[in-house]
Every structure is written in C-alpha cells, then in structure tokens.
Coordinates of C-alpha atoms and ligand atoms in Angstrom, one line a residue:
X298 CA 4.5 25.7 9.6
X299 CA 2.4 23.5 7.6
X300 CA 0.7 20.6 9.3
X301 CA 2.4 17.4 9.3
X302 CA 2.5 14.1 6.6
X303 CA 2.6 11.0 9.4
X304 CA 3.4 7.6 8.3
X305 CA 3.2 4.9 10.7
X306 CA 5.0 1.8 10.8
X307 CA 3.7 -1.1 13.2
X308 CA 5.7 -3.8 14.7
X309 CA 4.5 -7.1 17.2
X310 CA 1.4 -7.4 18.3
X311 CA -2.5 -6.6 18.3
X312 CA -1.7 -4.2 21.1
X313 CA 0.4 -2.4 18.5
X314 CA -2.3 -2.7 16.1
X315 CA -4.5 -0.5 18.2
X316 CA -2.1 1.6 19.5
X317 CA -0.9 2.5 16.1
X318 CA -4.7 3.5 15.2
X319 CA -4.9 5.8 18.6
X320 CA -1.8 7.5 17.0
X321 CA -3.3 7.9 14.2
X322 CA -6.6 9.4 15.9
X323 CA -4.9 11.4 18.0
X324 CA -2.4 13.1 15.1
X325 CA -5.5 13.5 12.9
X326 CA -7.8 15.4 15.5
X327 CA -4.9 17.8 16.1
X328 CA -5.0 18.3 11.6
X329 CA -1.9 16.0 11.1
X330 CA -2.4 14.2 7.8
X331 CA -1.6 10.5 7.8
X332 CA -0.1 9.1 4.4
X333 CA 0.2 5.6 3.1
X334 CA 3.5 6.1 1.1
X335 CA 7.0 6.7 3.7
X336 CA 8.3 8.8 1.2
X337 CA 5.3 11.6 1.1
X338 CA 5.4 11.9 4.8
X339 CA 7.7 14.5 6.7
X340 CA 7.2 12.1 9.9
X341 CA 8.0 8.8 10.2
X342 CA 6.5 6.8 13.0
X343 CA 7.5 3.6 14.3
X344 CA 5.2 1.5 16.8
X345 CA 7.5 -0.6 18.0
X346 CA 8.3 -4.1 19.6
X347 CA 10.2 -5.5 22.3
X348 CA 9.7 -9.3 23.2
X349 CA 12.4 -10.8 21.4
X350 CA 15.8 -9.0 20.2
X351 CA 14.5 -9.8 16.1
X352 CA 12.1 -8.0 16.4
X353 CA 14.2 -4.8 17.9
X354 CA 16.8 -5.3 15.2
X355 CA 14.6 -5.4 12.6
X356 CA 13.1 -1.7 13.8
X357 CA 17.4 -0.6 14.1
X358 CA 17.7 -1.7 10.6
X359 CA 14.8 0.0 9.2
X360 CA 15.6 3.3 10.9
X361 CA 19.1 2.5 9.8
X362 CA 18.1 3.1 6.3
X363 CA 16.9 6.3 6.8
X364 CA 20.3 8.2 7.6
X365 CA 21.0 8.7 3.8
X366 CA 17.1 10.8 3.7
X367 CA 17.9 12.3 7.1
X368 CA 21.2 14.2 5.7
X369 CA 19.2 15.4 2.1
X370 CA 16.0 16.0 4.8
X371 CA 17.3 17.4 7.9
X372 CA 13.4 18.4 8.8
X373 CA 12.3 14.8 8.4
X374 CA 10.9 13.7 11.9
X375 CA 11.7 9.9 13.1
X376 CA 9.9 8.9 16.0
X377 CA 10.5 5.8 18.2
X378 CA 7.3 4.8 19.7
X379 CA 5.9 1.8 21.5
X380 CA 7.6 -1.0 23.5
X381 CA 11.2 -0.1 22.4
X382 CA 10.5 3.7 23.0
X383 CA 9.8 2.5 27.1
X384 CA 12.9 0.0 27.2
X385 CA 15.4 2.1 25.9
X386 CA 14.4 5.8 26.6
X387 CA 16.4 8.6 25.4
X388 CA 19.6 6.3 25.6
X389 CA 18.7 4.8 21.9
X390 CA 20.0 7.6 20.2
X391 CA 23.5 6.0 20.7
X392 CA 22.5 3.4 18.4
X393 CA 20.0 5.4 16.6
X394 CA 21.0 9.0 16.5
X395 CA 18.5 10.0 13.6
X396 CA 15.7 9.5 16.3
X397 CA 14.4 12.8 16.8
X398 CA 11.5 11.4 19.5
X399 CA 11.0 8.6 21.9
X400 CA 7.1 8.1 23.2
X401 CA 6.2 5.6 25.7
X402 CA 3.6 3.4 25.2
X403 CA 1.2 5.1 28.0
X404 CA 2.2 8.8 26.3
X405 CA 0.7 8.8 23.2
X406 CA -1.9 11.4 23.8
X407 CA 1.0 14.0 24.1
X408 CA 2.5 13.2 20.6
X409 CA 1.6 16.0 18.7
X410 CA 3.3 18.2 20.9
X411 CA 5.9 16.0 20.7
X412 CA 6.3 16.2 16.8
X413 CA 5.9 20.0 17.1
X414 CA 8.8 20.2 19.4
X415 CA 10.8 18.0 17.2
X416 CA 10.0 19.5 14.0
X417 CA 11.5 22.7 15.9
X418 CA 14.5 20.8 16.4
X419 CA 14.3 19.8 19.7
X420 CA 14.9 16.0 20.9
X421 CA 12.0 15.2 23.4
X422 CA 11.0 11.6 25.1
X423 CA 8.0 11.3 26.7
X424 CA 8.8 7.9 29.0
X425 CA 6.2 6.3 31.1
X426 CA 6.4 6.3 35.1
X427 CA 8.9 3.2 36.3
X428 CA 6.9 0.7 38.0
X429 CA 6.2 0.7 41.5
X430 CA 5.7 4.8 41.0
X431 CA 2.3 4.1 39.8
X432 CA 1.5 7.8 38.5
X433 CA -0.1 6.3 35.1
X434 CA -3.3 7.7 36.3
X435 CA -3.5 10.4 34.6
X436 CA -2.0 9.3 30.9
X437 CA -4.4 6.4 31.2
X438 CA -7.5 8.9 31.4
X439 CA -6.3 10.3 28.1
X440 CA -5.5 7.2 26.4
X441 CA -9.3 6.5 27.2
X442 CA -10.6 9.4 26.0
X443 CA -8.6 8.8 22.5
X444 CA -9.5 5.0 22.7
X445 CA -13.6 5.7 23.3
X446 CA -13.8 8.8 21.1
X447 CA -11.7 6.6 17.9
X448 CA -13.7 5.8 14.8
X449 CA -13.9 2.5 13.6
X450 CA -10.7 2.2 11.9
X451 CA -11.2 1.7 8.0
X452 CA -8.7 -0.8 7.7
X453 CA -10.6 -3.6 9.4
X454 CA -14.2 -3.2 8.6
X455 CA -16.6 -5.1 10.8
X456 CA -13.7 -5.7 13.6
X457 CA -12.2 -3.9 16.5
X458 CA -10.2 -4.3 19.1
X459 CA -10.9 -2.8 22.6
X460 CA -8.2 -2.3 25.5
X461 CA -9.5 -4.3 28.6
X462 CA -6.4 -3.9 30.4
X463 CA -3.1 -2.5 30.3
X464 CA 0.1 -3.8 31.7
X465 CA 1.0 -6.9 33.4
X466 CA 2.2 -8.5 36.7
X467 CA 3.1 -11.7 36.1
X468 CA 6.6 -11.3 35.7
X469 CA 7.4 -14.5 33.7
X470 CA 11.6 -14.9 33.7
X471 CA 12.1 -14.3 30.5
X472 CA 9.8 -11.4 29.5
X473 CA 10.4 -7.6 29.0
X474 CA 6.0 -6.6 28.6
X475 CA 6.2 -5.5 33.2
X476 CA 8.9 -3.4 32.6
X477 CA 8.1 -1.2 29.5
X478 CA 4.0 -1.5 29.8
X479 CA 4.0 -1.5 33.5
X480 CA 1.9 -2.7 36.3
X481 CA -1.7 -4.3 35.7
X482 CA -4.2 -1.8 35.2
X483 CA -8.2 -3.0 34.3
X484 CA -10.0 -0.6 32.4
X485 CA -13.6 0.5 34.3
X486 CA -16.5 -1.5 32.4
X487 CA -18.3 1.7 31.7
X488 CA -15.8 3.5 29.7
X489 CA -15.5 -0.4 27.7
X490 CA -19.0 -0.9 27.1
X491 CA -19.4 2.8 26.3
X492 CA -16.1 2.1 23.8
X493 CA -17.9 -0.9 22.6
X494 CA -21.2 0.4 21.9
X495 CA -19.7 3.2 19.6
X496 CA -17.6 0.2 17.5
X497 CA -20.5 -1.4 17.3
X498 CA -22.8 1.7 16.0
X499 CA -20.6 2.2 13.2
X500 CA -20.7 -1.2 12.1
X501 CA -18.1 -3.1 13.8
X502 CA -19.6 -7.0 14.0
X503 CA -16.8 -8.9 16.2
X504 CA -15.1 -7.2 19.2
X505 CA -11.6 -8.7 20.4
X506 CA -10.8 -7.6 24.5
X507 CA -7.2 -7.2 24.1
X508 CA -4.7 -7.8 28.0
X509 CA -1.7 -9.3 28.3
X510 CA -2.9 -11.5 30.6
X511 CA -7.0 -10.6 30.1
X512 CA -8.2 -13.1 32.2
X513 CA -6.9 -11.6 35.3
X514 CA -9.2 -8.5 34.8
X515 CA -10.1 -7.1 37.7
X516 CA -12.4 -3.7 38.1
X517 CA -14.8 -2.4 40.8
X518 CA -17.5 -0.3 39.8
X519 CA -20.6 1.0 42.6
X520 CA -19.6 -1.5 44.8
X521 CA -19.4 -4.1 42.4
X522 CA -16.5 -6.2 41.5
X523 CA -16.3 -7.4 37.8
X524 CA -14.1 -10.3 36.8
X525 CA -13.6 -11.3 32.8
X526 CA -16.6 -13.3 32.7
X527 CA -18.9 -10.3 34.3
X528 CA -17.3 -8.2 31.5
X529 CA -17.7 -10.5 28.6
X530 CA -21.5 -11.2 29.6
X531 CA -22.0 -7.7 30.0
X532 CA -20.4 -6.6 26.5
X533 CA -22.6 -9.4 24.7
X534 CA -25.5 -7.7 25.8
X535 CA -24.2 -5.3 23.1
X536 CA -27.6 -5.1 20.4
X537 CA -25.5 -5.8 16.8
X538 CA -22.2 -7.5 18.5
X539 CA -22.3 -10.9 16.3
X540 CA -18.7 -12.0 17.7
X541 CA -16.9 -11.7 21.1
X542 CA -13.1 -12.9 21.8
X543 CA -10.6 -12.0 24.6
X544 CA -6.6 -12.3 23.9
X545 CA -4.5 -13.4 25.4
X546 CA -5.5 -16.1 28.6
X547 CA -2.7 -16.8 31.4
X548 CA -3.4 -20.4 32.5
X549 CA -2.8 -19.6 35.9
X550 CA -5.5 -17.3 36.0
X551 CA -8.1 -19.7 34.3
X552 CA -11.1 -20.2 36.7
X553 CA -14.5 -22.4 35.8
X554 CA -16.5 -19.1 35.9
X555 CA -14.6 -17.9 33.3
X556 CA -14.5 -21.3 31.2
X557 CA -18.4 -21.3 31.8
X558 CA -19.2 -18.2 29.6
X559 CA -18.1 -20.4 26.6
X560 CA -21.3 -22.4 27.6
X561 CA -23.6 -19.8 28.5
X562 CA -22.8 -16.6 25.9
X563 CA -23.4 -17.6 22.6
X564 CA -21.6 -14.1 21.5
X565 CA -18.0 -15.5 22.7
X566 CA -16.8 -17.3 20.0
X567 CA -15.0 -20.9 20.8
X568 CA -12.1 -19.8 20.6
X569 CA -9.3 -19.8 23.4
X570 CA -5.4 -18.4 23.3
X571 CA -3.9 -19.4 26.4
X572 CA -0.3 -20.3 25.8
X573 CA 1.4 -22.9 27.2
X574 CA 5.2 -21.8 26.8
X575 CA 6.8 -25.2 27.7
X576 CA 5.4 -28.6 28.3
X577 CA 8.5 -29.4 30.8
X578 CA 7.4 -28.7 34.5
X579 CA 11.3 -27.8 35.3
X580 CA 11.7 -25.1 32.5
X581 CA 7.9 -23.7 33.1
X582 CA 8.7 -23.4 37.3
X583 CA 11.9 -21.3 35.9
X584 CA 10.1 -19.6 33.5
X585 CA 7.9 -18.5 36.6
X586 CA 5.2 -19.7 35.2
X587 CA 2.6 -21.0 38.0
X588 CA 1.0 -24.0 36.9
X589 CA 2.6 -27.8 35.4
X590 CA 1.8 -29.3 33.0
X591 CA -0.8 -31.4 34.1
X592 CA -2.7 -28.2 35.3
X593 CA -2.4 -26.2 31.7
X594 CA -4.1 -29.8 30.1
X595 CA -6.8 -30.0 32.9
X596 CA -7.6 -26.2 32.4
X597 CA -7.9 -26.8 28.7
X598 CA -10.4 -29.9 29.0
X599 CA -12.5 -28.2 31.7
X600 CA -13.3 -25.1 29.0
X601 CA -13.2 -27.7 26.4
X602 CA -15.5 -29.9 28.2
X603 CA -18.3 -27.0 28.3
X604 CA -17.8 -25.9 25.0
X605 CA -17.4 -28.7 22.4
X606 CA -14.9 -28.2 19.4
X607 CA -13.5 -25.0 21.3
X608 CA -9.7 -24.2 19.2
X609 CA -7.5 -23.8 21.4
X610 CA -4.1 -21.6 20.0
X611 CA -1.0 -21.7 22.1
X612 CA 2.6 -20.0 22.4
X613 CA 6.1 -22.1 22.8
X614 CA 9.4 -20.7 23.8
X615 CA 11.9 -23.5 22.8
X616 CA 15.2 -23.0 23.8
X617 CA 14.7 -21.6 27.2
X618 CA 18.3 -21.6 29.3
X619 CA 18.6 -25.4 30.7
X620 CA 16.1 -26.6 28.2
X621 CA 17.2 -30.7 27.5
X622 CA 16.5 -32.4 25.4
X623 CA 13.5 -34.4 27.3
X624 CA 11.9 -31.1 28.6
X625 CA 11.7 -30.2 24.3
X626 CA 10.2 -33.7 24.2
X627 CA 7.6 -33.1 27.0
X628 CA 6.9 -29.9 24.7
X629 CA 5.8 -31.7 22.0
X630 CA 4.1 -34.3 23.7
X631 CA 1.7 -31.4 25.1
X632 CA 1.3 -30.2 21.5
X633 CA 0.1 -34.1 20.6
X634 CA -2.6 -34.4 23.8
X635 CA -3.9 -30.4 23.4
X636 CA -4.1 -30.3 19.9
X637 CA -3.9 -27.2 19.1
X638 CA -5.6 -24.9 16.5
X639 CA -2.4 -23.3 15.9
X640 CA 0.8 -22.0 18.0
X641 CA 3.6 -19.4 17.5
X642 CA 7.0 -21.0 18.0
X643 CA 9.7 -18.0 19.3
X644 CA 13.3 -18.8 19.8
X645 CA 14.4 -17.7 23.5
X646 CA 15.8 -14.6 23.1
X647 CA 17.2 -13.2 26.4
X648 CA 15.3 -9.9 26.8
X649 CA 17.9 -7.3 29.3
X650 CA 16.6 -6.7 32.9
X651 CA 14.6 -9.8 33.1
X652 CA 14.8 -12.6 35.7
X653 CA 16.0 -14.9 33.1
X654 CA 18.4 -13.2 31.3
X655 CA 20.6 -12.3 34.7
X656 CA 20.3 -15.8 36.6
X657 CA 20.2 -18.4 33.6
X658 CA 23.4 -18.3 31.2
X659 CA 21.5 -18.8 27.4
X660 CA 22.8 -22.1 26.8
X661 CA 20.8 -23.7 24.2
X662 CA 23.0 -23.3 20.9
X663 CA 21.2 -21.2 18.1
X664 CA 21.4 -23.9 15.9
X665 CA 20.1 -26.4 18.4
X666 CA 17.0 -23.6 18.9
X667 CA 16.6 -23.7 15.0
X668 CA 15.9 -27.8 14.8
X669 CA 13.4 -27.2 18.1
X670 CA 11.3 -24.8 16.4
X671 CA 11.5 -26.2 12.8
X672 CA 10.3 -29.6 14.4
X673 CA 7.7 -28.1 16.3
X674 CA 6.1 -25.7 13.9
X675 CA 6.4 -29.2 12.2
X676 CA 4.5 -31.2 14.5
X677 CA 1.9 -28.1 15.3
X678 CA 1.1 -28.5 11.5
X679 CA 0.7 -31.8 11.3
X680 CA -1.8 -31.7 14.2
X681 CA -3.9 -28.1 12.6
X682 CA -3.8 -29.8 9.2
X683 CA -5.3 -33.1 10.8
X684 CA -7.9 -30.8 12.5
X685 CA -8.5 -28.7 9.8
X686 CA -9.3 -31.7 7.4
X687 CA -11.9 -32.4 9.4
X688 CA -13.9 -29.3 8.0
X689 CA -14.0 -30.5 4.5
X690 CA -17.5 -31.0 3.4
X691 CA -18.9 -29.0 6.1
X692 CA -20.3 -25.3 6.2
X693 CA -19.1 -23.1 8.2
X694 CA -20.2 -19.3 8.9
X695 CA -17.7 -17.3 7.9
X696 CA -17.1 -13.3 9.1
X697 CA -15.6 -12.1 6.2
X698 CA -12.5 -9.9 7.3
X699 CA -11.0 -8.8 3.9
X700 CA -10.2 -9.1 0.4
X701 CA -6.9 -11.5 0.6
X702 CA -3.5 -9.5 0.5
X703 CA -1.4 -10.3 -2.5
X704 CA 1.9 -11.5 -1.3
X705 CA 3.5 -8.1 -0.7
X706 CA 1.3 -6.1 -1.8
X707 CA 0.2 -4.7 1.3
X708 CA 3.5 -2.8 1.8
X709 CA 3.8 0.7 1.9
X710 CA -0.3 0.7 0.6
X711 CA -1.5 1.0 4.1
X712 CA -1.2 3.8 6.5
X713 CA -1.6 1.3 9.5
X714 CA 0.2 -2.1 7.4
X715 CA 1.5 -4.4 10.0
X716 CA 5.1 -5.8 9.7
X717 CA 6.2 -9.1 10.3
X718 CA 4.9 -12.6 9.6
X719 CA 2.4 -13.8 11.9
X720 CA 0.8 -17.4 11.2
X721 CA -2.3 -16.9 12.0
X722 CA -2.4 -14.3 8.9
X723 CA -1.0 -16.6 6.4
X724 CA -1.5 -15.3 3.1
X725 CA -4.1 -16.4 1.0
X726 CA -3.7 -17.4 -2.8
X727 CA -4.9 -15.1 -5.5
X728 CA -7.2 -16.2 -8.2
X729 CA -5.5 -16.3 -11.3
X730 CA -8.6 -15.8 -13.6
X731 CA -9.1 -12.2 -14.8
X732 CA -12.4 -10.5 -14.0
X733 CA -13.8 -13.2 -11.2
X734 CA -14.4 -12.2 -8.0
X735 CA -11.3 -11.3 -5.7
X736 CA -10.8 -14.0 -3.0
X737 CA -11.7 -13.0 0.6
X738 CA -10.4 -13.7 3.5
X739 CA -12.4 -14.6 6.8
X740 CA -12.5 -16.3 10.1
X741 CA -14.7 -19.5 11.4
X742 CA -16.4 -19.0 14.6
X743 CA -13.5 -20.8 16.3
X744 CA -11.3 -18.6 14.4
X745 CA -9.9 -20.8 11.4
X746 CA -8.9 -18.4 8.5
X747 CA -10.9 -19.3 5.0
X748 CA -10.2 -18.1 1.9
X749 CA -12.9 -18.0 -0.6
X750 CA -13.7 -16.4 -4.0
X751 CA -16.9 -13.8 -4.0
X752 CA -17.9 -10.1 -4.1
X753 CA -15.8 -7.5 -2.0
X754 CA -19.1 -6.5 -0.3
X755 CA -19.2 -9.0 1.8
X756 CA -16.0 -7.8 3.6
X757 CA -17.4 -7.2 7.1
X758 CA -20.6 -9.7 6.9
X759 CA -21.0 -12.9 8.3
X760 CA -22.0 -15.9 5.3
X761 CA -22.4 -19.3 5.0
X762 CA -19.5 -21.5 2.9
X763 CA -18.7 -24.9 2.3
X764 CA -15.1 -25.8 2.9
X765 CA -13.7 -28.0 0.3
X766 CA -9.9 -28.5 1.0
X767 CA -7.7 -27.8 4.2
X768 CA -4.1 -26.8 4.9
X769 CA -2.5 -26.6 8.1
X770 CA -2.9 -22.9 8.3
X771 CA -6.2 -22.0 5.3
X772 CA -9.4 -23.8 4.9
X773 CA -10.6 -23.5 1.1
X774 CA -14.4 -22.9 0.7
X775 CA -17.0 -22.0 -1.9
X776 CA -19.7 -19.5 -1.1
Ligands
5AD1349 N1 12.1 -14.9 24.0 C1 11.3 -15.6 23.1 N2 10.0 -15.5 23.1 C2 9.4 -14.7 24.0 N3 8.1 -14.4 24.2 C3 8.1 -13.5 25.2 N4 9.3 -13.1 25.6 C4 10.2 -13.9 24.9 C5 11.6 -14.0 24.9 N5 12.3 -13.4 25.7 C6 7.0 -15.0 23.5 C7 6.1 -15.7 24.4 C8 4.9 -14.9 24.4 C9 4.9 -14.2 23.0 C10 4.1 -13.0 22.9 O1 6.3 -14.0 22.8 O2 5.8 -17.0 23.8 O3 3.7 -15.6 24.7
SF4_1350 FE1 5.0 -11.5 29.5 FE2 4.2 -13.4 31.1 FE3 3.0 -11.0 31.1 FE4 2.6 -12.6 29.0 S1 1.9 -13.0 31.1 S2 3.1 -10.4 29.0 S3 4.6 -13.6 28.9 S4 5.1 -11.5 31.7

C-alpha cells in the first residue's frame, strides 16, 4: 500500500499546537507524507479540544461534513485525536460514525500503526490509562523521545514550545483537562534542557514551558529537587536562548521564589498568564479554586513589585452556576485593580463528569452569559488599550514571529494551521501598497503583538521599532 497523505487539523490550545507537530514527526519518520490541502490527503487528522462544548461541536460539525467524501472515498482515514479522543473513547462513533480512529492524547507515538490498521479497515482507539491507574509511564517515555528528537517546526521560526509537564491535579469544578490528560506528571530537567538545547541549535530564539498548571512543577533528579524557578534558571543558561516564558500559572501555586526569577533571569521575559477565573470569592471557593480574591491581587503585586511593567494576561469564566449579579461585578472590579494585558472571556459551559456540572444546576441564562462576556471583553479593552497607549512614541524590541496572516488566508495553506479565534493572535492589517514590504508580525518582551511593515527576513530576529499607534489588542510601529 502506498504510504499515507496526513492532513492535520488543530483545535484549543498551545498544547495542541505541539501535539499536532509530534504527530506530524512521528507520521513523517515512519514515511507518512503530510499535506497542506484536506483534499490531497487520504488521512484526515483532527487534534482535538475539550474545555468548552463549542469547541467539541465545532470538531462534530467539521467531521460531519465529511460523510458525503467518506461514501465516494470509503479508504479515506478520519482520525479523532486529542482531548476529545480521551473524553469520549470509542463511544463517539455514535455521533460520528465516519471516525475510523480514536488516539489519546498520551498515545500518539503508536499512531502509525493506528492508521495502518485503519486503512485495513479496522476501527482501533488507543485510550490513555483512567487516572488513579497511573501506567502512563511508559507512553510518556515515547512521547519524549518524539518530543526531544522533533525538528524545529518550520511553521514558527525562531519559537518553540517545550512540554514541562503533562496533566493536571487541580481539579477545578468545572474543568474536563484531569480527566482526559490525567494526573500531574513533571518532565525530568535533563530530557528538557537536552529538548531545549536542540530547539535552540537549530535556531529557535524564544522557548515557551508549556503545563497546565506549570508552576506546580515538581522533578527530582540525583537527589535534587527542582521547582519552576530551578528549571527556568537552568534553561536560561541555554548559550543562544534570547526569550524564556512559562504558560500557564495557577495562583495557588504562586510562591516568591518563583516571582523572584522575573528579577534575577533576564532571559524570562515579563510576562505572566495566571488566570484569575472570577473575581467573586463565593463562585471561585465553588469553582475549587484555592485562593480569594484578595490573594490572586497580592500574588500579582508581589511578581509585579520585582519586575516593573510585568503584563499580566488572565482568564474569566462568566456565567459560572450561582454567579449574581454582584459576584460578575466583583469580576470586573478585579479586571479594573489588575489591569490586565489581555484576558480570554469563556462562557460556562458545563463540561460532563466534572464537579460542577453534577452538583450546580447551569443557571445563568445564555443570553444573560452573552451581556457578561460582551461587557467584559469590553471593559478588558478599554483597560489593554489604555495600557497599550502608553507605548506610543516608545521603542520597543520586537522578536519578529511572522509575516501577518491575511484574514483567512491561512486556511487550508498550513499543514499545522490552528483553528479558532484566539485574541491574543488578532490579525494584523495588510498593507495595501503593491510591492512594499509585507507587514510582520511580532511580540514585545512583555508579549504585546506589533505589527510592522519590513523585509520577511527578519521573521525569527529580534529588532528595534518605534510604536506609533495602539489598539486594544495591536501596537503599530515603524522599523
Ligand atoms: N466552561 C467555560 N470555560 C472553561 N474553561 C475551562 N473549562 C471551562 C468550562 N467548562 C476556560 C478557563 C481556562 C481556559 C483554558 O478555559 O478559563 O482557563
Ligand atoms: Fe483545568 Fe484548573 Fe487544571 Fe487549569 S488548573 S487545567 S482550569 S483543572
């Protein structure tokens, strides 16, 4: 049989992101050939997401579409990978019969035989362990392997991501991420600084250490205990790292040691995600949250405190079962003392299996969820475009991530392309002279997205601009 096309689909978050490019490693070293366009490909891949029941239907409707290709294609391989793959198992093929394979997140080395077995006709799911059973021992050493061995993927020169740890424990009411990417696992620092040190020979400038809830990484290596902060001082030492971040930061787990490697690595750019989720202590105790908040405010001004003009990004659930009408207005009177850098809204979504969805009846109305966010995204812009006026007239050094994506036309011309609108990736505007330089898009140090006219070689370099206009989500700069 010849080898196979693979397209690959990605859904939710940077997790995905990498995830999707260990699929594609790991289908390419077994002679696979990945294809930008769904309609070359013989298998069709889908990384997929789970947090909030949008996103799920958005993957049904998508594979939905494919029944009519499936009948005049009957070899044509559909594969449900990812978050979704782990919550619904082999059991999504009563909403989705065209799936042909289901792979866990944890599983991914064993796709290729899974694609052989389906291109032979037969159904296969390769689930990860339920928690409590943890056996993920073993299909964590091959996810390594993949993960250390990778190339730097072409699609974001200069910038990697890098697994710190998988999983989480924290259990918050209303989220699915325990139960499909199972319990907490820290990655050892040797096999991430080894990781690391390859990015970074092949040119990758700015590292991201990617954990559901990073801060609470925890390894022992000789004897020695690492926490986040050993790990991030240790990766700086990296000779050629320009830029070090860490996504995402549970407040809980925030600790001065931590907050004082924004003073004392210069590498660890000033930038902080740690969301906040609520503003109302009542909804963030149900929420199962751990800290008020009083605590999330005194955590940020203790990191902020030892690292001046840190940006600090944030989450919000509004809607959250019992959520009144004063706990929304405690909400947005966090977002006026933290001000934030930026924050995703999300609508509560009640996620099956979690604390919240089978104690707390979802009794927010949808339209009532619709006015929260609007008037929050609302407020959070008001406050970025505030802090983002205060750039204009300065330089900034910008690392120059790519040549700015036409609206749309990154569909489909991408083997990895990313669905779904994120704001920190808002698109940038298109120059509309002919024969000028393309605009690029890049990051401050604290993260801020610029968009600026100059050569495509610059992609993956750090330069100097000076930033002439500001919206809430794009500072405007000339090189
Ligand atoms: N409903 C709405 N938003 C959710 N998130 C996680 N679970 C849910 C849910 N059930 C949001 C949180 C988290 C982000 C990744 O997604 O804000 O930080
Ligand atoms: Fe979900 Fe909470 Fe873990 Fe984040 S920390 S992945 S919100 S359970």
């Amino acid at each position: 049989m010849k080898s196979p096309c693979v397209h690959i689909t990605t859904y939710g978050c940077q997790m995905n992101q990498l995830d999707s490019e260990l699929v594609a490693e790991v289908l390419r070293a077994s002679g696979a050939r990945l294809v930008a366009d769904p309609q070359a490909a013989d298998v069709l891949l889908f990384v997929t997401c789970s947090v909030r029941d949008h996103a799920e239907n958005r993957v049904f409707s998508n594979i939905g579409k494919l029944a009519a290709r499936k009948r005049r294609e009957p070899h044509l391989v559909v594969g449900l990978l990812g978050c979704m793959a782990q919550e619904h198992g082999p059991a999504v093929r009563r909403r989705a019969p065209m799936i042909d394979l289901v792979c866990a997140p944890g599983r991914l080395a064993e796709l290729p035989a899974l694609i052989a077995d389906a291109r032979a006709g037969r159904k296969r799911e390769a689930l990860d362990p339920p928690r409590g059973q943890d056996a993920f021992a073993a299909s964590d050493v091959a996810l390594d392997g993949v993960e250390v061995g990778r190339p730097l993927c072409g699609n974001s020169p200069g910038q990697a991501y890098v697994v710190a740890m998988r999983g989480c424990d924290n259990f918050c009411s209303y989220c699915v991420v325990p139960f499909v990417r199972g319990p907490e696992r820290s990655r050892p620092p040797v096999v991430i600084l080894e990781e690391v040190r390859r990015l970074v020979g092949q040119g990758a400038r700015q590292i991201t250490l990617l954990g559901q809830a990073v801060n609470k990484y925890a390894a022992e290596e000789a004897g020695r205990r690492w926490d986040l902060a050993d790990l991030l001082s240790k990766v700086a030492e990296t000779p050629g790292l320009a830029r070090l971040s860490f996504i995402t930061s549970h407040p809980a787990a925030m600790t001065e040691r931590l907050a004082q490697v924004f003073r004392d690595v210069p590498a660890v750019i000033p930038y902080l995600h740690m969301p906040a989720q609520s503003g109302s202590d009542t909804v963030l105790t149900r929420m199962n949250r751990g800290y008020t908040a009083a605590e999330y405010m005194e955590r940020v001004a203790m990191v902020r405190a030892l690292r001046p003009g840190l940006a600090v990004a944030s989450d919000f659930i509004v809607g959250f079962p019992g959520e009144s009408e004063a706990d929304f207005e405690a909400t947005c009177d966090l977002v006026r003392r933290a001000r934030f850098s930026g924050a995703f809204v999300f609508k509560y979504s009640p996620r099956p299996g979690t604390a919240a969805a089978k104690r707390l009846a979802d009794d927010v109305p949808d339209a009532e969820k619709r006015r929260r966010n609007n008037a929050l995204l609302a407020l959070v812009e008001e406050i970025t475009g505030e802090e983002n006026r205060k750039f204009i007239g300065r330089t900034v050094r910008v690392f120059v991530e790519e040549i700015s994506p036409r609206p749309r036309a990154k569909k489909g011309s991408d083997p990895l392309s990313v669905q779904g609108s994120d704001p920190f990736f808002a698109r940038g505007r298109q120059g509309d002279r002919l024969n000028v330089n393309p605009q690029l898009r890049g990051r401050t140090p604290c993260n801020r997205i610029v968009v600026f006219d100059g050569p495509p070689s610059l992609v993956g370099t750090e330069v100097d601009v000076e930033v002439v206009d500001a919206s809430p989500l794009t500072l405007f700069a000339t090189l």
